[in-house]
Coordinates of C-alpha atoms and ligand atoms in Angstrom, one line a residue:
Chain A
S223 CA 106.0 77.2 169.2
L224 CA 105.0 73.7 170.2
S225 CA 107.4 72.2 167.7
E226 CA 110.4 74.1 169.1
R227 CA 109.4 73.1 172.7
M228 CA 109.3 69.4 171.5
Q229 CA 112.7 69.7 169.8
G230 CA 114.3 70.5 173.1
I231 CA 112.7 67.6 174.9
F232 CA 113.5 65.0 172.3
R233 CA 117.1 65.9 171.8
S234 CA 118.0 62.9 173.9
L235 CA 116.1 60.6 171.6
S236 CA 118.3 61.0 168.5
G237 CA 119.3 57.7 167.1
Q238 CA 116.6 55.8 169.0
V239 CA 114.0 53.9 167.0
R240 CA 111.2 54.0 169.6
I241 CA 109.9 56.8 171.8
N242 CA 110.6 55.9 175.5
E243 CA 108.2 56.5 178.4
S244 CA 110.1 59.1 180.4
V245 CA 110.9 61.4 177.6
L246 CA 107.3 61.1 176.3
S247 CA 106.0 62.1 179.8
D248 CA 108.1 65.3 179.6
A249 CA 106.7 65.9 176.1
L250 CA 103.2 65.3 177.2
R251 CA 103.6 67.7 180.1
E252 CA 104.7 70.4 177.7
I253 CA 101.8 69.7 175.4
R254 CA 99.4 69.9 178.3
V255 CA 100.6 73.4 179.2
A256 CA 100.4 74.5 175.6
L257 CA 96.8 73.3 175.3
L258 CA 95.7 74.8 178.7
E259 CA 97.3 78.1 177.6
A260 CA 95.2 77.8 174.5
D261 CA 92.0 77.5 176.7
V262 CA 91.3 73.8 175.9
H263 CA 89.3 72.4 178.8
V264 CA 91.2 70.5 181.4
G265 CA 89.2 67.3 181.0
V266 CA 89.5 67.4 177.2
V267 CA 93.3 67.9 177.5
R268 CA 93.5 64.8 179.7
A269 CA 91.5 62.7 177.2
L270 CA 93.5 63.9 174.3
L271 CA 96.9 63.2 175.9
E272 CA 95.9 59.7 176.8
R273 CA 95.2 59.0 173.1
V274 CA 98.5 60.7 172.1
R275 CA 100.5 58.6 174.6
A276 CA 98.9 55.4 173.4
K277 CA 99.7 56.2 169.8
A278 CA 103.2 57.5 170.5
L279 CA 104.3 54.4 172.4
G280 CA 102.8 52.1 169.8
E281 CA 104.6 53.7 166.8
E282 CA 107.9 53.1 165.4
V283 CA 109.6 56.4 164.8
L284 CA 109.2 57.0 161.0
R285 CA 112.6 57.3 159.3
S286 CA 111.6 60.6 157.7
L287 CA 110.6 62.2 161.1
S288 CA 112.5 63.0 164.3
P289 CA 110.8 61.7 167.5
A290 CA 109.8 65.3 168.2
Q291 CA 108.2 65.7 164.8
M292 CA 106.5 62.4 165.3
V293 CA 104.8 63.5 168.6
V294 CA 103.8 66.8 167.2
K295 CA 102.3 65.0 164.1
I296 CA 100.3 62.7 166.4
V297 CA 99.0 65.6 168.4
R298 CA 98.1 67.5 165.2
D299 CA 96.4 64.5 163.8
E300 CA 94.4 63.9 166.9
L301 CA 93.2 67.5 167.0
T302 CA 92.4 67.5 163.3
D303 CA 90.4 64.3 163.6
L304 CA 88.4 65.7 166.5
L305 CA 87.7 69.0 164.7
G306 CA 87.5 67.9 161.2
E307 CA 84.6 65.5 161.2
G308 CA 81.2 66.7 160.0
E309 CA 81.1 69.1 157.1
P310 CA 82.1 72.8 157.7
G311 CA 80.0 75.3 155.8
R312 CA 77.3 72.7 155.2
L313 CA 73.8 73.5 156.4
K314 CA 70.7 71.3 156.5
F315 CA 67.6 72.4 154.7
A316 CA 64.0 71.4 155.1
S317 CA 62.4 69.1 152.4
R318 CA 59.5 71.6 152.4
P319 CA 60.4 75.3 152.8
P320 CA 60.9 77.4 154.8
S321 CA 64.0 76.0 156.5
V322 CA 64.1 77.5 160.0
M323 CA 67.4 78.1 161.8
L324 CA 67.8 79.3 165.4
L325 CA 70.8 81.3 166.6
V326 CA 71.3 80.7 170.3
G327 CA 74.0 81.3 172.9
L328 CA 75.3 83.3 175.8
Q329 CA 75.1 87.1 176.1
G330 CA 77.3 89.0 173.8
S331 CA 78.7 86.1 171.8
G332 CA 77.7 87.6 168.4
K333 CA 74.3 86.1 167.5
T334 CA 72.6 89.2 166.1
T335 CA 75.7 90.0 164.0
T336 CA 75.9 86.3 162.9
A337 CA 72.2 86.3 161.9
A338 CA 72.9 89.0 159.4
K339 CA 76.1 87.3 158.2
L340 CA 74.4 84.0 157.7
G341 CA 71.5 85.7 155.9
L342 CA 74.0 87.4 153.5
W343 CA 75.8 84.0 153.0
L344 CA 72.5 82.3 152.1
K345 CA 71.5 85.2 149.8
G346 CA 74.9 84.8 148.1
S347 CA 74.2 81.1 147.4
G348 CA 70.9 81.9 145.8
R349 CA 68.5 81.6 148.7
Y350 CA 65.8 84.0 150.1
P351 CA 66.3 84.4 153.8
L352 CA 64.1 86.2 156.3
L353 CA 65.6 87.6 159.5
V354 CA 63.4 87.3 162.6
P355 CA 64.3 89.5 165.6
A356 CA 63.1 87.4 168.5
D357 CA 65.1 89.2 171.3
V358 CA 62.5 91.1 173.2
Y359 CA 64.7 91.8 176.2
R360 CA 67.9 93.6 175.2
P361 CA 67.4 97.4 174.6
A362 CA 67.4 98.1 170.8
A363 CA 68.1 94.5 169.9
I364 CA 65.4 94.5 167.3
E365 CA 66.6 97.8 165.9
Q366 CA 70.1 96.3 165.7
L367 CA 69.0 93.4 163.6
V368 CA 66.8 95.7 161.4
R369 CA 69.8 98.1 160.8
V370 CA 72.4 95.4 160.1
G371 CA 69.9 93.4 157.9
K372 CA 69.0 96.5 155.9
S373 CA 72.6 97.3 155.4
V374 CA 73.0 94.1 153.3
G375 CA 69.6 94.1 151.7
L376 CA 68.0 91.5 153.8
K377 CA 64.4 91.5 154.9
V378 CA 63.7 91.6 158.6
L379 CA 60.3 90.6 160.0
E380 CA 58.4 93.6 161.3
H381 CA 56.5 92.9 164.4
A382 CA 54.1 95.3 166.1
G383 CA 55.6 95.3 169.6
D384 CA 55.0 91.6 170.2
L385 CA 56.5 90.5 173.5
D386 CA 56.5 86.8 173.0
P387 CA 59.5 85.2 171.2
V388 CA 57.5 82.1 170.5
A389 CA 54.8 84.1 168.7
I390 CA 57.4 86.2 166.9
A391 CA 59.2 83.0 165.6
R392 CA 55.9 81.6 164.5
N393 CA 55.0 84.8 162.7
G394 CA 58.3 84.6 160.9
V395 CA 57.5 81.2 159.5
L396 CA 54.0 82.4 158.5
E397 CA 55.4 85.4 156.7
A398 CA 58.0 83.3 155.0
R399 CA 55.3 80.9 153.6
R400 CA 53.2 83.9 152.6
S401 CA 55.9 85.8 150.8
G402 CA 58.2 83.0 149.5
Y403 CA 61.2 83.2 151.7
D404 CA 62.9 79.8 151.8
T405 CA 64.9 80.2 155.0
V406 CA 64.0 81.8 158.3
L407 CA 66.8 82.9 160.6
V408 CA 65.7 83.5 164.2
D409 CA 67.9 85.8 166.3
T410 CA 67.3 85.0 170.0
A411 CA 68.2 86.8 173.2
G412 CA 71.5 85.9 174.9
R413 CA 70.9 83.8 178.0
L414 CA 72.6 81.8 180.7
H415 CA 72.5 78.0 180.4
I416 CA 71.6 78.0 184.1
D417 CA 68.6 80.3 183.6
D418 CA 65.8 77.6 183.6
A419 CA 63.0 80.0 182.6
L420 CA 64.9 81.3 179.5
M421 CA 66.2 77.8 178.5
D422 CA 62.6 76.6 178.7
E423 CA 61.5 79.5 176.5
L424 CA 64.1 78.5 173.9
G425 CA 62.7 74.9 174.1
R426 CA 59.2 76.3 173.3
V427 CA 60.5 78.4 170.4
R428 CA 62.1 75.2 169.0
S429 CA 58.8 73.2 169.4
A430 CA 56.8 76.0 167.7
V431 CA 58.9 76.3 164.6
E432 CA 60.8 72.9 164.2
P433 CA 64.1 74.3 163.1
V434 CA 66.4 72.2 160.9
E435 CA 69.5 74.0 162.4
I436 CA 70.0 75.1 165.9
L437 CA 73.3 77.0 165.8
F438 CA 75.2 77.7 169.1
V439 CA 77.1 81.0 168.6
A440 CA 80.2 80.9 170.8
D441 CA 82.9 83.5 171.4
A442 CA 86.4 82.2 170.3
M443 CA 87.9 83.7 173.5
T444 CA 85.8 81.6 175.8
G445 CA 87.9 79.6 178.4
Q446 CA 87.1 76.6 180.5
D447 CA 83.4 77.4 180.7
A448 CA 82.8 76.5 177.1
V449 CA 82.3 72.8 178.0
R450 CA 79.6 73.7 180.5
S451 CA 77.7 76.3 178.5
A452 CA 77.8 74.4 175.2
G453 CA 77.0 71.1 177.0
E454 CA 74.0 72.5 178.7
F455 CA 72.6 74.2 175.6
H456 CA 73.1 70.9 173.7
R457 CA 71.4 68.9 176.4
A458 CA 68.4 71.3 176.4
L459 CA 68.0 71.8 172.7
G460 CA 70.0 69.4 170.6
L461 CA 72.4 71.7 168.8
T462 CA 73.1 71.0 165.1
G463 CA 76.1 73.3 164.6
I464 CA 78.5 75.8 166.2
V465 CA 79.5 79.2 164.9
L466 CA 82.8 80.4 166.5
T467 CA 83.0 84.3 166.5
K468 CA 85.7 86.9 166.9
L469 CA 88.4 84.7 165.3
D470 CA 89.9 87.9 163.9
G471 CA 91.4 88.4 167.4
D472 CA 94.3 86.5 168.8
A473 CA 92.5 84.1 171.1
R474 CA 94.0 80.7 170.5
G475 CA 90.5 79.2 170.4
G476 CA 90.8 76.1 172.4
A477 CA 87.1 76.4 173.1
A478 CA 86.6 74.9 169.6
L479 CA 88.1 71.6 170.8
S480 CA 86.3 71.7 174.2
I481 CA 82.9 72.3 172.6
R482 CA 83.4 69.7 169.9
H483 CA 84.6 67.1 172.4
A484 CA 81.8 67.9 174.9
T485 CA 78.9 67.9 172.4
G486 CA 80.0 66.1 169.2
V487 CA 78.4 69.0 167.3
P488 CA 80.3 70.2 164.2
I489 CA 81.7 73.7 163.9
K490 CA 80.2 75.0 160.7
F491 CA 81.2 78.6 160.4
V492 CA 83.5 81.2 161.9
G493 CA 83.1 85.0 162.4
V494 CA 86.2 86.9 161.4
G495 CA 85.1 90.5 161.8
E496 CA 82.3 92.9 162.6
R497 CA 81.2 93.3 159.0
P498 CA 78.4 91.1 157.5
S499 CA 80.9 89.7 154.9
E500 CA 83.4 88.6 157.6
F501 CA 82.0 85.1 157.8
E502 CA 83.4 81.9 156.4
P503 CA 83.2 78.1 156.7
F504 CA 85.3 76.6 159.4
H505 CA 88.7 75.3 158.5
P506 CA 89.8 72.5 160.9
D507 CA 93.4 72.4 159.9
R508 CA 93.8 76.2 160.3
M509 CA 92.2 76.0 163.7
V510 CA 94.6 73.2 164.8
G511 CA 97.5 75.4 163.8
R512 CA 96.2 78.3 165.8
I513 CA 95.5 76.2 168.9
L514 CA 99.0 74.7 168.9
G515 CA 100.5 78.1 168.5
Chain B
V7 CA 112.8 65.6 210.0
L8 CA 111.6 69.2 209.2
G9 CA 109.4 69.7 206.1
S10 CA 108.8 66.0 205.3
K11 CA 105.1 65.5 206.1
A12 CA 103.2 63.4 203.6
V13 CA 101.1 65.4 201.1
D14 CA 97.7 64.3 199.9
E15 CA 98.5 64.3 196.2
D16 CA 94.9 63.5 195.1
A17 CA 93.5 66.5 197.0
I18 CA 96.2 68.7 195.5
E19 CA 95.4 67.6 192.0
E20 CA 91.8 68.2 192.6
L21 CA 92.5 71.8 193.8
E22 CA 94.7 72.4 190.8
A23 CA 92.0 71.2 188.5
S24 CA 89.6 73.7 190.2
L25 CA 92.0 76.6 189.6
L26 CA 92.5 75.6 186.0
Q27 CA 88.7 75.3 185.4
A28 CA 88.4 78.8 186.9
D29 CA 90.6 80.1 184.1
L30 CA 93.5 81.0 186.3
G31 CA 95.8 79.6 183.6
P32 CA 98.5 76.9 183.9
A33 CA 101.3 79.2 185.0
L34 CA 99.5 80.8 187.9
A35 CA 97.7 77.6 188.9
S36 CA 101.0 75.7 189.1
E37 CA 102.7 78.6 191.0
V38 CA 99.9 78.7 193.6
I39 CA 99.8 74.9 193.9
G40 CA 103.6 74.7 194.2
R41 CA 103.6 77.1 197.2
V42 CA 100.7 75.3 198.8
R43 CA 102.5 71.9 198.4
E44 CA 105.6 73.4 200.2
R45 CA 103.4 74.6 203.0
A46 CA 101.7 71.2 203.2
R47 CA 105.0 69.5 203.6
K48 CA 106.0 71.8 206.4
D49 CA 102.7 72.0 208.3
G50 CA 101.1 68.7 207.3
L51 CA 97.9 70.0 205.8
D52 CA 94.9 67.8 205.0
G53 CA 92.0 68.3 202.6
E54 CA 90.3 71.3 204.2
G55 CA 93.7 72.7 205.3
L56 CA 94.9 72.5 201.7
R57 CA 91.8 74.2 200.5
G58 CA 92.3 77.0 203.0
A59 CA 96.0 77.4 202.1
V60 CA 95.0 77.8 198.4
R61 CA 92.3 80.3 199.4
E62 CA 94.9 82.3 201.4
A63 CA 97.5 82.3 198.7
L64 CA 94.9 83.7 196.2
R65 CA 93.5 86.2 198.7
A66 CA 97.0 87.5 199.3
A67 CA 97.1 88.7 195.7
F68 CA 94.6 91.4 196.6
P69 CA 95.7 94.4 198.6
P70 CA 93.1 96.2 200.8
A71 CA 90.8 98.2 198.6
G72 CA 91.8 101.8 198.1
G73 CA 89.1 104.1 196.9
P74 CA 89.4 105.7 193.5
P75 CA 91.9 108.6 193.5
A76 CA 90.6 112.1 194.1
V77 CA 89.7 114.4 191.2
G78 CA 90.9 118.0 190.7
A79 CA 88.5 120.6 189.3
G80 CA 86.0 119.6 186.6
P81 CA 84.1 116.4 186.2
R82 CA 85.4 113.0 187.0
V83 CA 85.7 111.3 183.6
S84 CA 85.5 107.5 183.2
L85 CA 86.1 105.7 179.9
V86 CA 84.6 102.2 179.7
V87 CA 86.6 100.1 177.2
G88 CA 87.0 96.5 176.1
V89 CA 86.6 93.9 173.4
N90 CA 83.3 93.3 171.6
G91 CA 80.3 92.0 173.6
G92 CA 81.8 92.1 177.1
G93 CA 79.1 94.3 178.6
K94 CA 80.5 97.8 178.4
T95 CA 77.2 99.6 177.5
T96 CA 75.2 97.7 180.1
T97 CA 78.0 98.4 182.7
V98 CA 78.2 102.1 181.9
A99 CA 74.4 102.4 182.5
K100 CA 74.8 100.6 185.8
L101 CA 77.5 103.0 186.8
A102 CA 75.3 106.0 185.9
A103 CA 72.5 104.6 188.0
R104 CA 75.0 104.3 190.9
E105 CA 76.1 107.9 190.5
R106 CA 72.6 109.1 190.5
L107 CA 71.8 107.1 193.7
A108 CA 74.9 108.7 195.3
G109 CA 73.4 112.1 194.6
R110 CA 76.0 113.1 192.0
S111 CA 75.1 114.7 188.7
V112 CA 76.1 112.5 185.8
I113 CA 76.0 112.4 182.0
L114 CA 76.4 109.4 179.8
V115 CA 78.4 109.8 176.5
A116 CA 77.5 107.6 173.5
A117 CA 81.0 107.4 172.0
D118 CA 80.2 104.1 170.1
T119 CA 79.4 105.7 166.9
F120 CA 80.1 102.6 164.9
R121 CA 78.0 99.6 165.8
A122 CA 74.4 99.3 164.6
A123 CA 71.9 100.7 167.2
A124 CA 74.6 101.2 169.8
I125 CA 73.4 104.8 170.4
D126 CA 69.8 103.6 170.6
Q127 CA 70.8 100.9 173.1
L128 CA 72.5 103.5 175.4
A129 CA 69.6 106.0 174.9
T130 CA 67.2 103.4 176.2
W131 CA 69.4 102.8 179.3
A132 CA 69.7 106.5 179.9
G133 CA 66.0 106.8 180.0
R134 CA 65.6 103.9 182.4
A135 CA 68.4 105.3 184.7
G136 CA 67.0 108.8 184.5
V137 CA 70.3 110.3 183.3
E138 CA 71.2 112.6 180.5
L139 CA 72.8 111.3 177.3
V140 CA 75.2 113.2 175.1
K141 CA 75.3 111.8 171.6
Q142 CA 75.8 112.6 167.9
R143 CA 74.8 110.9 164.8
E144 CA 76.1 107.3 163.9
G145 CA 79.4 107.6 162.2
A146 CA 80.6 110.7 164.0
D147 CA 84.1 110.9 165.3
P148 CA 84.0 109.4 168.8
S149 CA 86.6 111.9 170.0
A150 CA 84.4 114.7 168.9
V151 CA 81.5 113.3 171.0
V152 CA 83.8 113.1 174.0
F153 CA 85.0 116.6 173.5
D154 CA 81.5 118.1 173.2
A155 CA 80.4 116.1 176.3
L156 CA 83.3 117.3 178.4
R157 CA 82.9 120.9 177.3
A158 CA 79.2 120.8 178.3
A159 CA 80.0 119.0 181.6
R160 CA 82.6 121.5 182.6
Q161 CA 80.3 124.5 181.8
R162 CA 77.4 123.0 183.7
K163 CA 79.6 121.7 186.6
I164 CA 78.6 118.1 186.2
D165 CA 80.2 115.7 188.7
T166 CA 80.6 112.6 186.6
V167 CA 81.0 111.8 182.9
L168 CA 80.7 108.2 181.9
V169 CA 81.9 107.4 178.3
D170 CA 80.7 104.2 176.5
T171 CA 83.1 103.2 173.7
A172 CA 82.8 100.8 170.9
G173 CA 83.9 97.2 171.3
R174 CA 87.2 96.7 169.7
L175 CA 89.6 93.7 169.4
H176 CA 93.0 94.6 170.9
T177 CA 94.7 93.2 167.8
K178 CA 93.3 96.1 165.7
S179 CA 95.9 98.8 165.9
N180 CA 93.8 101.5 164.2
L181 CA 91.0 101.0 166.8
M182 CA 93.4 101.0 169.7
A183 CA 94.9 104.2 168.3
E184 CA 91.4 105.7 168.3
L185 CA 91.2 104.9 172.0
G186 CA 94.4 106.7 172.7
K187 CA 93.1 109.7 170.8
M188 CA 89.9 109.8 172.9
S189 CA 92.0 109.7 176.0
R190 CA 94.2 112.6 174.9
V191 CA 91.2 114.7 173.8
A192 CA 89.7 114.1 177.2
A193 CA 92.9 115.2 178.9
R194 CA 93.0 118.5 177.0
E195 CA 89.5 119.4 177.9
V196 CA 89.6 118.3 181.6
P197 CA 93.1 118.2 183.2
G198 CA 93.7 114.7 184.7
A199 CA 91.0 113.1 182.5
P200 CA 90.3 110.3 182.0
H201 CA 90.4 109.6 185.7
D202 CA 89.3 106.1 185.2
V203 CA 89.8 103.8 182.3
L204 CA 87.8 100.7 183.1
L205 CA 88.5 97.5 181.1
V206 CA 85.4 95.4 180.9
V207 CA 86.3 91.7 180.9
D208 CA 83.7 88.9 180.4
A209 CA 84.0 86.3 183.1
T210 CA 83.9 83.6 180.5
T211 CA 87.1 84.9 178.9
G212 CA 90.1 82.5 178.9
Q213 CA 93.8 83.4 178.8
N214 CA 93.2 85.9 176.0
G215 CA 92.1 88.2 178.7
L216 CA 95.8 88.8 179.6
S217 CA 96.6 89.9 176.1
Q218 CA 93.5 92.2 176.1
A219 CA 94.6 93.9 179.3
Q220 CA 98.2 94.3 178.0
E221 CA 97.2 95.9 174.8
F222 CA 94.5 98.1 176.3
T223 CA 97.0 99.3 178.9
R224 CA 99.4 100.2 176.1
A225 CA 96.8 102.1 174.2
A226 CA 95.0 104.0 177.0
G227 CA 96.3 103.0 180.4
I228 CA 93.8 100.8 182.3
T229 CA 93.0 102.0 185.9
G230 CA 90.6 99.2 186.8
V231 CA 88.8 96.1 185.6
V232 CA 85.1 95.3 185.6
L233 CA 84.5 91.6 185.6
T234 CA 81.0 90.9 184.0
K235 CA 78.6 88.0 183.8
L236 CA 79.8 86.5 187.0
D237 CA 76.2 85.4 187.5
G238 CA 77.0 82.6 185.0
T239 CA 79.1 79.5 185.8
A240 CA 82.5 81.0 184.8
K241 CA 84.7 82.1 187.7
G242 CA 86.6 84.8 185.9
G243 CA 90.1 83.6 187.0
V244 CA 91.8 85.5 184.2
A245 CA 91.0 88.7 186.2
L246 CA 93.4 87.6 188.9
A247 CA 96.1 86.9 186.3
I248 CA 95.5 90.4 184.9
H249 CA 95.7 91.9 188.4
R250 CA 98.9 90.0 189.1
Q251 CA 100.6 91.0 185.9
L252 CA 99.5 94.6 185.6
G253 CA 98.7 95.6 189.2
V254 CA 95.3 96.9 188.1
P255 CA 92.5 96.5 190.7
I256 CA 89.3 94.7 189.9
R257 CA 86.8 97.5 190.8
Y258 CA 83.3 96.0 190.1
V259 CA 81.6 92.8 189.1
G260 CA 78.6 92.5 186.9
V261 CA 76.1 90.0 188.1
G262 CA 73.1 90.4 185.7
E263 CA 71.5 92.3 183.0
G264 CA 69.6 94.8 185.2
L265 CA 70.5 98.4 186.2
D266 CA 71.4 97.4 189.7
D267 CA 73.3 94.2 188.9
L268 CA 76.7 95.8 189.7
L269 CA 78.6 95.0 192.9
D270 CA 81.8 96.4 194.4
F271 CA 84.5 93.8 193.9
D272 CA 84.6 91.5 196.9
P273 CA 87.9 89.5 197.0
D274 CA 86.7 86.9 199.5
A275 CA 83.6 86.0 197.4
Y276 CA 85.7 86.0 194.2
V277 CA 88.4 83.7 195.7
D278 CA 85.7 81.3 197.1
G279 CA 84.4 81.0 193.5
L280 CA 87.9 80.2 192.2
V281 CA 88.6 77.4 194.7
G282 CA 85.2 75.9 194.3
Ligands
LIG750 N1 85.7 91.5 165.8 C1 84.5 90.8 165.7 N2 83.5 91.3 166.4 C2 82.3 90.5 166.3 C3 82.2 89.3 165.6 N3 80.9 88.9 165.7 C4 80.3 89.8 166.5 N4 81.1 90.8 166.8 C5 80.8 91.9 167.7 O1 80.5 91.4 169.0 C6 79.6 92.3 169.6 C7 78.4 91.5 170.1 O2 77.7 91.1 169.0 P1 76.1 90.9 169.0 O3 75.7 90.4 167.6 O4 75.4 92.1 169.5 O5 76.1 89.7 170.1 P2 74.8 89.0 170.6 O6 75.1 87.6 170.9 O7 73.6 89.2 169.7 O8 74.5 89.7 172.0 P3 73.2 89.6 172.9 O9 72.1 89.6 172.0 O10 73.3 90.7 173.9 O11 73.4 88.2 173.6 C8 79.3 93.4 168.6 O12 80.2 94.5 168.9 C9 79.7 92.8 167.3 O13 80.0 93.7 166.3 C10 83.4 88.8 164.9 O14 83.4 87.8 164.3 N5 84.5 89.6 165.0
LIG751 N1 74.2 87.7 182.6 C1 74.8 88.9 182.4 N2 74.7 89.5 181.2 C2 75.4 90.7 181.0 C3 76.1 91.3 182.1 N3 76.6 92.5 181.6 C4 76.2 92.6 180.3 N4 75.4 91.5 180.0 C5 74.7 91.2 178.7 O1 75.8 91.0 177.7 C6 75.3 91.4 176.4 C7 76.3 92.4 175.8 O2 76.2 93.6 176.6 P1 76.6 95.0 176.0 O3 76.5 96.0 177.1 O4 75.9 95.3 174.8 O5 78.1 94.7 175.7 P2 79.1 95.7 175.0 O6 80.5 95.4 175.5 O7 78.7 97.1 175.1 O8 79.1 95.2 173.5 P3 79.6 96.0 172.2 O9 79.4 97.4 172.3 O10 78.9 95.4 171.0 O11 81.1 95.7 172.2 C8 73.9 92.0 176.7 O12 72.9 91.0 176.4 C9 73.9 92.3 178.2 O13 72.6 92.3 178.7 C10 76.2 90.6 183.3 O14 76.9 91.1 184.3 N5 75.6 89.4 183.4
LIG752 MG1 71.8 90.0 170.1
LIG753 MG1 78.3 98.5 173.6

């Protein structure tokens, strides 16, 4: 663990009151490797360590902590500050219903599954969500959302073979107004941030239905590319929240830090399994513990 | 004095950053850079020379491509496995299309009996690829589907059987055990099966890819890797780390969502992508 690695490096500092430069450099090198192994983006690691160095050199070693514990505490606090801001589990709703929320992201990240999870979550807090299957490309994508939605008693918009995601999203809002659904969750097709045509399409969906939430669904095992993909989606659409999926695996999840640092967008929820119930608000302190290993 | 040429540290740092950003991981990146730094001291390499040295070091990790091992009697059986969402179903459809193009008879097996509309998804692909699909109802035992498919394939002298399996996280021991069972059932029906167990790895995957490969190897023995979504901006460096650690070849790369978006692995193109 990081704490154990730090103990080794700081053995030479026992009895000293301040942390000296050269031992700190060894410690920072160790922390750097730990964060890179955890898939934190190389640039984000650099920025974080600079802040840790500044804080560590400026502090007196607290009487209650060893120098190693001090450095680990500074690192932990930096990561928690970065991840913890913004309110996990908190969604924005429209002053006049329905509240429209888009689920967007790369191929296979878990959007369709998350749409059903979020629908179940909203239903559980007394709302009336409508699921809208706007992925017209992937074979059986609509069927997938219909099946998983049905399995938890959620209504899924039926559309008669419509091939335009913008029209489908619009119809979802019309149906919601007609039948009294107060939230509309739009499942979109996975796409690459470098696919201009598909990114434009998403922009047109956004303009058509004016969502209060645009949630980027990201796989927790994503490596260095997280900064690039999340950054581009944010630039194109203005993301309002992140959902990190597949946290029931053993990926350290450094992508959480990378995405947060690169976009400033809060992580709102996490997926912790394939079942619709396996969905919970994001816990920043738990995530920090997981990243530091 | 031998081995004391000046080294362009800025260029070296930049190259290391490229390797890290390509998801090579800190251990492998520092090993490669360390060797290149040694070479730079001896041979006095500059910017382009350094880049070339990194490229050579990475390229050396890949032996010349051997074809897949020959099959005895009975169909060649390939299992396509991996964690959730990596591109298994799409890849198995692409492989089926290739078999058909190569003039071999092929059947697809819908052994993901768990996820919503998984069978429908593969059925659509089978239709598009013009290949036959063996399936049972959702919720059936995946090993039973494999068994039935292999029995039919043997009787009808089918050349190739491609098995799509459910996504599963390698941390779930019951799901990994299920994979082991599928493999044993296949071996009982066709001696030597499964001849290929292809691990599908998403190119955006970070260091967790290593842990995936280790666990899937333990559960079912991986014979090859398919690196998908390489048409994105991720470089798939974890595949090199997997190859280094387990000696498993990267067989194919996925470069899109269409039926013909599958290429044979090209180590030169891949290494160029890593170095940037
Ligand atoms: N273990 C686990 N699996 C998940 C989680 N979220 C989604 N999945 C699985 O990940 C796979 C992909 O999920 P989908 O919902 O189809 O992903 P998607 O983003 O809609 O995919 P595309 O529409 O093709 O872009 C499926 O096998 C899901 O069951 C999670 O939190 N944990
Ligand atoms: N851009 C791109 N997308 C791909 C590639 N391969 C697969 N996909 C997409 O990735 C998403 C997931 O693909 P699937 O084939 O359903 O993945 P899977 O591993 O079978 O998923 P599960 O069965 O749910 O675990 C789909 O949207 C595919 O179109 C690829 O090489 N490039
Ligand atoms: Mg989907
Ligand atoms: Mg599949």
